[in-house]
Amino acid sequence: MDDLSSGSDSDYTKYWIDWFLNTKGNEYFCEVDEDYILDRFNLTGLNSEVQHYSQALDLITDNLVEEEFDEDMRDQVEKSARHLYGLIHARFVITSRGLAKMLDKYKKAEFGRCPRVLCHNQPLLPVGLSDVPHSKTVKLYCAKCEDIYSPKSSRHAAIDGAYYGTSFPHMLFQVYPNLMPQKSTERYIPRIFGFKVHEIAKVHRWQDQMRERLEEQTRQNSKDHQ
Amino acid sequence: MEDSDNGSTITKSSLTSVDSWITYFCSLAGHELYAEVPEDYIEDEFNLTGLSAIVPYYELALDIILNVDIDEMVESDSDGMSNDLDPSDEEGSDGLWKETPLKVPKNAQRPDVMALERYAGMLYGLIHQRYILSRNGLRQMAEKYNSGHFGYCPRVYCYRCPVLPCGRSDQPGTEAVRFFCPCCLDVYSPQTTRHSTIDGAHFGSTFPHLLLFTYPDLAPDGRTQIYKPKIFGFRVNERSVVGPRLPWLRLRPDDHTSTEELSMEFDGGGGGGSDPRYQKGRDDESSLAGKLDAVSIDRLNWQSESHKLSEEIARVKRKDPSSGGGFHIKEAIRRWLE
């Protein structure tokens, strides 16, 4: 029994990526294929982005001889490795392999569900607001209301948005357009003792005007296109 | 005078309610959303009209809320119950509607303390729904709102706007509490599981809107950014099958301009000609831009200054919409240029 548990422990330490994905707070990441990482072409430009690049890459691919470094250095390499993995992840998730992997996670609603009541628990997708690392944390995109929300848990709210990139969710729906949820024009209507609030009703009427104009435009455009 | 009166009643009631059931109930995890209802509000039977028809074991639940001694309760229990169900109640039938308490089968066992607690919570919630619509209740909740007790909007572009608890229904037991964001005018599910067990009817569908109606200063200005889906920096086109369809959902007319004016702006100014009033105002603004170029802009932070100016213009327009604003806007521009 003891042997078995220690065996699985060493499994985790054997594969850095497995250990990383199983760490709490990293649930939003998917597993990047080893082939993808080993292809140097996919990592173009990252060496200037990440400190201790080659050691970090060795750590990710489990080729690092950790005994060569002291405690301090090991911590730094560890940090760089996480950063590097995030940046590779951002590139990987918009490839067809990556999209398929993320799609699986999306179908299981592993990124959470939309907090908006009228979205009726629509699953979310992670998205960054910037492709530059260390600028914005990750947000969650709801395809039903086309809006972005902050993650519920503070662990997820601390992840860098650049590890997912600004394009990922939209790329996913370009590739799998049939997964786009049905849009609804339902809106929450505030009421005081059953009566609509005048100011808000005015805003809603204005929004309806905007919607009709947009629909008209889209119809016109598609006609021109044909 | 009135204010100080109200203040003293609140402090008095909070003093007397130390260790009361209400304090205990409001201190439970997740119950920080509730305001403490003063006991004198509950003691006034007028405020409880109709509730005995909704809440089972109404009398007992009310006794729990008002801290009537448990032993006393047990003794007076059987009498009280039989009195309630006495058919002689119907003697004074004057043709008016009478409230009939929820029927409890005769000789039924008194429910255990846990169940009674639940009914007390339900009754308190329903009283709470009424109380927070009263003047004192609104003020109490406005204070809580101001200090961010209810949490913040999960939507990114609301920039942590404080939210207000509400229900989508006034009937108990239909749906958990929801949060209304006055910035995007939308409702959200609770972010923590602690709040997802609270009944939305304890706050009611009217409360957040009445609060913002009563305290208009608390409402944020609705201007907000809209998320634009982009792939490699290029906006996803509306013509795409999966292109954006709902940008209007978060769109709000600009606060500085009236609704009609804005819809004209979206027309590309085409409709603006029909109303010379707005046309004039717009001319003033465009000539203003010319003047600004002349002014040594390098000294000014252009964005913040022009924002200030447009605010000034909006203020003048709002103050005196009848005069067409032309003259006053010139006045405002002159004042700003000085």
XYZ file of C-alpha atoms in Angstrom:
564
model
C 0.000 0.000 0.000
C 2.753 2.381 1.024
C 4.732 1.560 -2.065
C 1.785 2.360 -4.252
C 1.218 5.867 -2.885
C 4.896 6.735 -3.001
C 4.942 5.412 -6.537
C 2.224 7.824 -7.647
C 4.024 10.627 -5.842
C 7.149 10.030 -7.795
C 5.012 9.943 -10.928
C 4.043 13.507 -10.254
C 7.582 14.557 -9.684
C 8.607 12.660 -12.789
C 6.307 14.634 -15.056
C 6.488 18.322 -14.270
C 3.456 19.154 -16.427
C 1.276 16.638 -14.571
C 2.366 18.086 -11.261
C 1.694 21.601 -12.518
C -1.790 20.774 -13.819
C -2.726 19.080 -10.549
C -1.712 22.050 -8.445
C -4.671 23.883 -6.959
C -5.634 26.972 -8.936
C -4.277 25.660 -12.238
C -7.535 23.996 -13.274
C -7.976 26.379 -16.203
C -4.811 25.104 -17.947
C -4.907 22.218 -20.380
C -2.071 19.816 -21.052
C 0.203 21.050 -23.807
C 1.385 18.182 -26.023
C 5.021 17.304 -25.526
C 5.603 17.312 -29.310
C 4.398 20.872 -29.411
C 6.861 21.976 -26.747
C 9.753 20.066 -28.288
C 9.263 21.778 -31.646
C 11.522 24.809 -31.266
C 9.622 26.668 -33.958
C 6.623 26.957 -31.642
C 8.731 28.666 -29.004
C 10.137 31.389 -31.246
C 10.735 34.584 -29.325
C 9.996 33.168 -25.896
C 13.683 33.010 -24.914
C 13.787 36.781 -24.628
C 10.547 36.759 -22.610
C 11.561 34.279 -19.925
C 14.530 34.342 -17.558
C 16.580 31.139 -17.282
C 14.853 30.041 -20.479
C 16.798 26.881 -21.215
C 16.696 25.611 -17.612
C 12.982 26.339 -17.431
C 12.389 24.483 -20.673
C 14.437 21.556 -19.348
C 12.315 21.530 -16.203
C 9.069 21.468 -18.189
C 10.314 18.602 -20.325
C 11.730 16.818 -17.235
C 15.329 16.970 -18.403
C 16.668 19.207 -15.667
C 19.171 17.816 -13.211
C 17.916 19.746 -10.197
C 20.843 18.764 -7.981
C 23.093 21.116 -9.929
C 21.360 24.179 -8.509
C 21.015 25.628 -5.048
C 17.644 26.286 -3.397
C 17.417 29.908 -4.547
C 18.161 29.158 -8.150
C 15.736 26.237 -8.159
C 12.921 28.537 -7.029
C 13.705 30.992 -9.772
C 13.803 28.285 -12.422
C 10.523 26.947 -11.072
C 8.915 30.385 -11.429
C 10.290 30.824 -14.937
C 9.007 27.381 -15.872
C 5.457 28.311 -14.831
C 5.687 31.515 -16.817
C 7.101 29.741 -19.845
C 4.416 27.071 -19.669
C 1.759 29.786 -19.579
C 3.158 31.484 -22.653
C 3.417 28.205 -24.560
C -0.124 27.454 -23.423
C -1.383 30.707 -24.981
C 0.057 29.614 -28.330
C -1.058 26.022 -28.019
C -4.743 26.662 -27.237
C -5.333 28.318 -30.605
C -3.970 25.350 -32.545
C -6.464 22.703 -33.633
C -5.132 20.222 -31.025
C -5.346 22.820 -28.293
C -8.825 23.928 -29.294
C -10.041 20.336 -29.138
C -8.559 19.906 -25.664
C -10.057 23.140 -24.387
C -13.375 22.219 -25.969
C -13.474 19.117 -23.773
C -12.933 21.256 -20.707
C -15.570 23.728 -21.900
C -18.114 20.953 -22.354
C -17.489 19.857 -18.779
C -17.891 23.516 -17.717
C -14.514 23.429 -15.973
C -14.155 27.186 -16.355
C -17.333 27.846 -14.406
C -20.724 29.121 -15.453
C -22.010 32.578 -16.266
C -23.108 34.476 -13.150
C -25.728 36.369 -15.159
C -29.114 34.944 -14.217
C -30.621 35.168 -17.697
C -27.711 33.199 -19.213
C -29.065 30.130 -17.404
C -25.728 28.618 -16.381
C -24.009 28.988 -19.732
C -20.432 27.573 -19.460
C -17.635 30.144 -19.711
C -14.295 30.289 -21.519
C -11.098 31.915 -20.272
C -9.859 34.969 -22.145
C -7.123 37.532 -21.681
C -7.549 41.246 -22.210
C -3.972 41.611 -23.345
C -1.404 39.362 -25.000
C 1.407 41.055 -23.111
C 2.289 39.126 -19.933
C 1.939 40.774 -16.503
C -0.647 43.318 -17.636
C -4.142 41.891 -16.974
C -5.415 38.837 -15.153
C -7.573 36.198 -16.806
C -11.281 36.904 -17.378
C -14.120 34.605 -18.355
C -16.049 35.070 -21.579
C -19.713 34.109 -21.853
C -20.746 33.403 -25.431
C -24.407 33.846 -24.602
C -24.290 37.442 -23.386
C -20.995 38.265 -25.156
C -19.543 39.754 -22.031
C -16.621 39.080 -19.723
C -16.640 38.372 -15.990
C -14.098 38.058 -13.224
C -13.445 34.523 -11.922
C -15.198 33.608 -8.687
C -12.196 32.340 -6.757
C -9.244 34.531 -5.920
C -6.828 31.763 -6.968
C -8.101 31.937 -10.533
C -8.351 35.695 -10.446
C -4.574 35.862 -10.008
C -3.708 33.968 -13.222
C -2.142 36.054 -15.962
C -4.541 36.677 -18.853
C -1.711 36.389 -21.368
C -1.586 32.626 -20.665
C -4.841 32.322 -22.651
C -4.604 35.244 -25.038
C -7.221 37.595 -26.377
C -8.190 35.432 -29.358
C -8.819 32.014 -27.856
C -12.608 31.889 -27.194
C -13.444 33.597 -30.489
C -11.109 31.268 -32.359
C -12.896 28.341 -30.746
C -16.277 29.481 -32.042
C -14.865 30.176 -35.501
C -13.683 26.582 -35.638
C -16.792 25.099 -33.990
C -19.562 27.500 -35.046
C -22.314 25.019 -34.228
C -21.372 25.278 -30.556
C -22.366 28.920 -30.426
C -25.254 29.084 -27.935
C -28.612 30.416 -28.997
C -28.688 34.169 -28.339
C -31.677 35.498 -26.491
C -32.954 39.043 -26.313
C -34.248 38.461 -22.812
C -33.451 41.251 -20.394
C -34.027 41.781 -16.709
C -36.844 44.295 -16.266
C -36.648 46.132 -12.941
C -40.041 46.728 -11.338
C -41.227 48.716 -8.345
C -44.434 47.185 -6.943
C -44.982 45.593 -10.346
C -44.500 48.785 -12.330
C -41.602 49.274 -14.724
C -39.103 51.948 -13.754
C -39.486 54.809 -16.199
C -35.831 55.720 -16.630
C -34.777 52.127 -17.165
C -37.665 51.418 -19.524
C -36.425 54.375 -21.561
C -32.958 52.869 -21.756
C -34.485 49.548 -22.810
C -36.471 51.162 -25.588
C -33.336 52.853 -26.783
C -31.493 49.532 -26.715
C -34.300 47.974 -28.745
C -33.826 50.692 -31.343
C -30.126 49.926 -31.481
C -30.868 46.239 -31.848
C -33.270 46.776 -34.725
C -30.746 48.964 -36.454
C -28.059 46.343 -36.058
C -30.334 43.598 -37.348
C -31.303 45.742 -40.316
C -27.627 46.351 -41.062
C -26.789 42.667 -40.846
C -29.645 41.805 -43.175
C -28.499 44.473 -45.631
C -24.939 43.258 -45.455
C -25.829 39.654 -46.115
C -27.992 40.716 -49.062
C -25.106 42.720 -50.524
C -22.860 39.773 -49.978
C -25.071 37.497 -52.039
C -35.787 67.065 14.491
C -37.279 64.140 12.702
C -33.902 62.778 11.862
C -32.645 62.815 15.405
C -35.855 61.101 16.488
C -35.308 58.325 14.015
C -31.696 58.026 15.006
C -32.556 57.584 18.650
C -35.125 54.887 17.968
C -32.606 52.938 15.979
C -29.930 53.130 18.626
C -32.465 52.275 21.295
C -33.688 49.227 19.510
C -30.198 48.040 18.738
C -29.320 48.464 22.388
C -32.283 46.444 23.585
C -31.757 43.789 20.952
C -28.320 42.782 22.174
C -28.296 38.990 22.196
C -31.773 38.917 20.733
C -32.795 36.320 18.174
C -32.669 38.954 15.437
C -29.060 39.839 16.211
C -28.180 36.166 16.305
C -29.951 35.543 12.992
C -28.231 38.450 11.250
C -24.827 37.329 12.513
C -25.051 33.879 10.927
C -22.668 33.179 8.045
C -24.033 34.666 4.853
C -26.741 36.580 6.686
C -24.764 39.802 6.585
C -27.115 40.745 3.752
C -30.002 41.232 6.195
C -30.744 44.447 8.000
C -31.768 44.196 11.631
C -35.482 44.898 11.837
C -36.286 46.898 14.996
C -38.577 45.024 17.382
C -41.158 47.783 17.494
C -41.661 47.364 13.751
C -42.436 43.687 14.272
C -44.625 44.365 17.297
C -46.895 46.581 15.207
C -49.367 44.030 13.901
C -50.325 46.207 10.978
C -46.915 45.529 9.475
C -47.540 41.791 9.606
C -50.886 41.781 7.817
C -51.327 38.655 5.735
C -48.208 36.865 6.900
C -50.057 34.390 9.137
C -51.638 32.971 5.987
C -48.207 32.206 4.531
C -46.031 31.062 7.414
C -46.829 27.787 9.194
C -46.809 27.980 13.020
C -46.955 31.742 12.649
C -47.533 32.476 16.347
C -44.663 30.303 17.533
C -42.343 31.685 14.882
C -43.224 35.228 15.896
C -42.559 34.359 19.553
C -39.130 33.071 18.639
C -38.291 36.238 16.749
C -39.452 38.431 19.623
C -37.568 36.356 22.220
C -40.597 35.231 24.189
C -39.354 32.832 26.834
C -39.269 29.269 25.543
C -40.737 27.772 28.775
C -43.549 30.271 28.709
C -44.089 29.342 25.101
C -44.445 25.660 25.848
C -47.032 26.325 28.556
C -49.152 28.765 26.611
C -48.674 26.749 23.478
C -51.668 24.440 23.633
C -54.038 27.226 24.633
C -52.809 29.505 21.947
C -53.156 26.929 19.231
C -56.698 25.951 20.128
C -57.735 29.576 20.383
C -56.489 30.213 16.914
C -58.528 27.478 15.412
C -61.677 28.232 17.380
C -64.594 28.326 14.957
C -66.137 31.141 17.008
C -63.611 33.375 15.252
C -65.980 33.702 12.379
C -68.718 35.351 14.418
C -67.969 38.912 13.362
C -68.504 38.408 9.648
C -68.977 41.913 8.317
C -68.532 40.905 4.714
C -64.904 42.004 4.702
C -62.033 39.749 3.871
C -60.495 38.154 6.950
C -57.114 36.639 7.172
C -57.229 32.950 8.004
C -54.091 31.550 9.529
C -52.590 28.539 7.879
C -54.469 25.463 9.136
C -52.495 23.208 11.409
C -54.159 19.867 12.011
C -55.613 19.571 15.491
C -53.644 17.594 18.054
C -50.653 17.864 15.760
C -47.300 17.570 17.452
C -45.475 20.810 17.907
C -42.638 20.719 15.384
C -39.165 20.347 16.749
C -37.024 23.368 17.459
C -35.065 23.084 14.204
C -38.202 23.260 12.085
C -39.540 26.145 14.151
C -36.273 27.987 13.621
C -36.743 27.569 9.910
C -40.239 29.004 10.054
C -38.962 31.858 12.206
C -36.333 32.555 9.563
C -39.012 32.523 6.882
C -41.244 34.877 8.856
C -38.327 37.179 9.599
C -37.454 37.211 5.910
C -40.953 38.217 4.922
C -41.066 40.946 7.567
C -37.640 41.993 6.336
C -38.960 42.261 2.768
C -41.529 44.824 4.008
C -39.244 46.601 6.423
C -36.512 47.411 3.906
C -39.101 49.243 1.808
C -39.930 51.552 4.724
C -38.075 54.801 5.261
C -35.888 53.569 8.089
C -35.234 50.289 6.359
C -34.160 51.972 3.160
C -31.756 54.155 5.078
C -30.295 51.211 6.930
C -29.795 49.321 3.681
C -28.380 52.386 1.934
C -25.708 52.569 4.630
C -24.879 48.903 4.145
C -24.769 49.397 0.385
C -22.489 52.368 0.732
C -19.980 50.316 2.688
C -20.070 47.511 0.113
C -21.685 44.874 2.362
C -23.472 43.204 -0.516
C -20.455 42.522 -2.709
C -19.529 43.686 -6.176
C -20.616 43.072 -9.762
C -18.764 40.152 -11.391
C -18.855 41.885 -14.783
C -15.384 43.164 -15.656
C -16.425 46.469 -17.203
C -18.607 47.427 -14.227
C -15.292 47.904 -12.395
C -16.454 46.427 -9.084
C -19.690 48.353 -8.881
C -21.463 47.527 -5.566
C -24.567 45.391 -6.057
C -27.890 45.180 -4.209
C -29.635 41.973 -3.109
C -33.050 41.300 -4.605
C -35.394 38.486 -5.524
C -37.018 37.944 -8.864
C -40.207 36.946 -7.087
C -41.977 38.130 -3.939
C -43.318 34.654 -3.165
C -41.190 32.717 -0.673
C -39.543 29.525 -1.861
C -39.330 30.328 -5.564
C -35.731 31.357 -6.107
C -32.558 32.156 -4.213
C -31.378 35.709 -3.705
C -30.041 37.535 -6.772
C -27.859 40.605 -7.010
C -28.816 43.654 -9.023
C -26.026 45.772 -10.464
C -27.139 49.369 -10.990
C -24.305 49.895 -13.447
C -25.292 47.298 -16.061
C -28.961 46.985 -14.915
C -28.664 43.217 -14.788
C -29.107 40.503 -12.179
C -26.471 37.969 -11.137
C -26.407 34.763 -9.151
C -24.612 34.875 -5.803
C -20.852 34.355 -5.991
C -20.641 32.288 -2.801
C -22.585 29.194 -1.814
C -23.373 30.822 1.528
C -25.718 33.219 -0.213
C -27.284 30.686 -2.558
C -29.395 29.262 0.289
C -31.013 32.622 1.085
C -34.527 33.076 -0.280
C -34.878 35.939 -2.756
C -38.309 36.782 -1.367
C -36.610 38.012 1.827
C -35.515 41.028 -0.185
C -38.237 41.228 -2.782
C -38.300 42.388 -6.360
C -38.928 46.049 -5.561
C -36.211 46.822 -3.056
C -33.117 47.714 -5.145
C -35.058 49.948 -7.493
C -36.907 51.736 -4.711
C -33.611 52.297 -2.924
C -31.997 53.886 -5.974
C -35.189 55.849 -6.518
C -35.032 57.202 -2.989
C -31.295 57.838 -3.007
C -30.486 58.771 -6.626
C -26.979 59.822 -5.581
C -26.080 56.205 -4.899
C -26.693 55.166 -8.493
C -23.494 55.084 -10.545
C -23.550 56.781 -13.918
C -24.324 54.011 -16.338
C -21.539 54.632 -18.793
C -19.674 51.436 -19.348
C -17.275 49.847 -21.737
C -18.438 47.111 -24.079
C -16.347 44.027 -24.692
C -15.371 43.602 -28.341
C -14.356 40.077 -29.382
C -11.087 40.159 -31.297
C -8.970 37.557 -33.043
C -5.292 38.522 -33.376
C -6.335 42.104 -32.782
C -9.020 42.160 -35.472
C -12.618 42.657 -34.418
C -14.936 39.752 -35.248
C -17.280 41.062 -37.937
C -21.044 41.204 -37.502
C -21.368 39.308 -40.769
C -19.654 36.275 -39.290
C -21.986 33.433 -38.301
C -20.572 33.649 -34.801
C -20.121 37.419 -34.862
C -21.365 39.692 -32.114
C -25.157 39.879 -31.927
C -25.772 41.550 -28.588
C -23.617 44.675 -28.360
C -26.791 46.651 -27.605
C -27.325 44.658 -24.437
C -24.736 46.669 -22.503
C -25.059 49.851 -24.528
C -26.373 52.846 -22.626
C -27.328 56.267 -23.858
C -24.664 58.720 -22.800
C -25.613 60.439 -19.563
C -24.616 63.826 -20.880
C -27.061 63.738 -23.734
C -30.739 62.964 -23.772
C -31.989 59.724 -25.254
C -33.407 61.345 -28.371
C -30.203 63.167 -29.048
C -28.163 60.049 -28.903
C -30.321 58.095 -31.273
C -29.772 60.957 -33.688
C -26.055 60.683 -33.266
C -26.290 57.051 -34.245
C -28.100 58.130 -37.381
C -24.949 59.971 -38.275
C -26.644 63.246 -37.435
C -29.174 62.762 -40.213
C -32.152 63.154 -37.929
C -30.622 66.072 -36.118
C -31.925 68.610 -38.590
C -35.481 68.135 -37.483
C -34.766 69.758 -34.167
C -32.984 73.090 -34.549
C -32.397 73.167 -30.814
C -29.977 70.265 -30.847
C -28.488 71.365 -34.131
C -27.557 74.643 -32.578
C -26.037 72.998 -29.583
C -23.927 70.808 -31.787
C -22.693 73.765 -33.831
C -21.560 75.371 -30.647
C -19.663 72.294 -29.668
C -17.897 71.968 -33.011
C -16.877 75.598 -33.090
C -15.645 75.048 -29.583
C -13.262 72.394 -30.839
C -11.819 74.988 -33.194
C -11.325 77.393 -30.354
C -9.633 74.786 -28.289
C -7.071 74.210 -30.998
C -6.202 77.847 -30.735
C -5.773 77.673 -27.012
C -2.405 76.442 -25.903
C -3.414 72.874 -25.373
C -0.029 71.762 -24.216
C -0.733 73.286 -20.830
C -3.967 71.413 -20.511
C -4.575 67.778 -20.101
C -6.837 67.586 -23.108
C -8.959 64.640 -22.148
C -9.832 65.582 -18.623
C -10.445 69.193 -19.573
C -12.747 68.419 -22.463
C -14.592 66.014 -20.206
C -15.039 68.781 -17.665
C -16.334 71.054 -20.377
C -18.855 68.579 -21.679
C -20.033 68.135 -18.115
C -20.448 71.858 -17.768
C -22.456 71.990 -20.983
C -24.639 69.104 -19.862
C -25.237 70.873 -16.569
C -26.340 74.052 -18.306
C -28.576 72.129 -20.677
C -30.208 70.232 -17.870
C -30.760 73.369 -15.853
C -32.450 75.245 -18.623
C -33.606 73.031 -21.472
C -36.316 75.426 -22.629
C -34.038 78.159 -23.886
C -32.399 75.822 -26.342
C -29.148 76.070 -24.502
C -27.339 77.945 -27.246
C -26.674 81.083 -25.311
C -25.920 79.303 -22.078
C -23.537 76.932 -23.750
C -21.612 79.871 -25.131
C -21.611 81.223 -21.613
C -20.286 77.930 -20.315
C -17.565 77.820 -22.939
C -16.542 81.367 -22.117
C -16.409 80.576 -18.450
C -14.331 77.514 -19.153
C -11.905 79.308 -21.448
C -11.158 81.896 -18.794
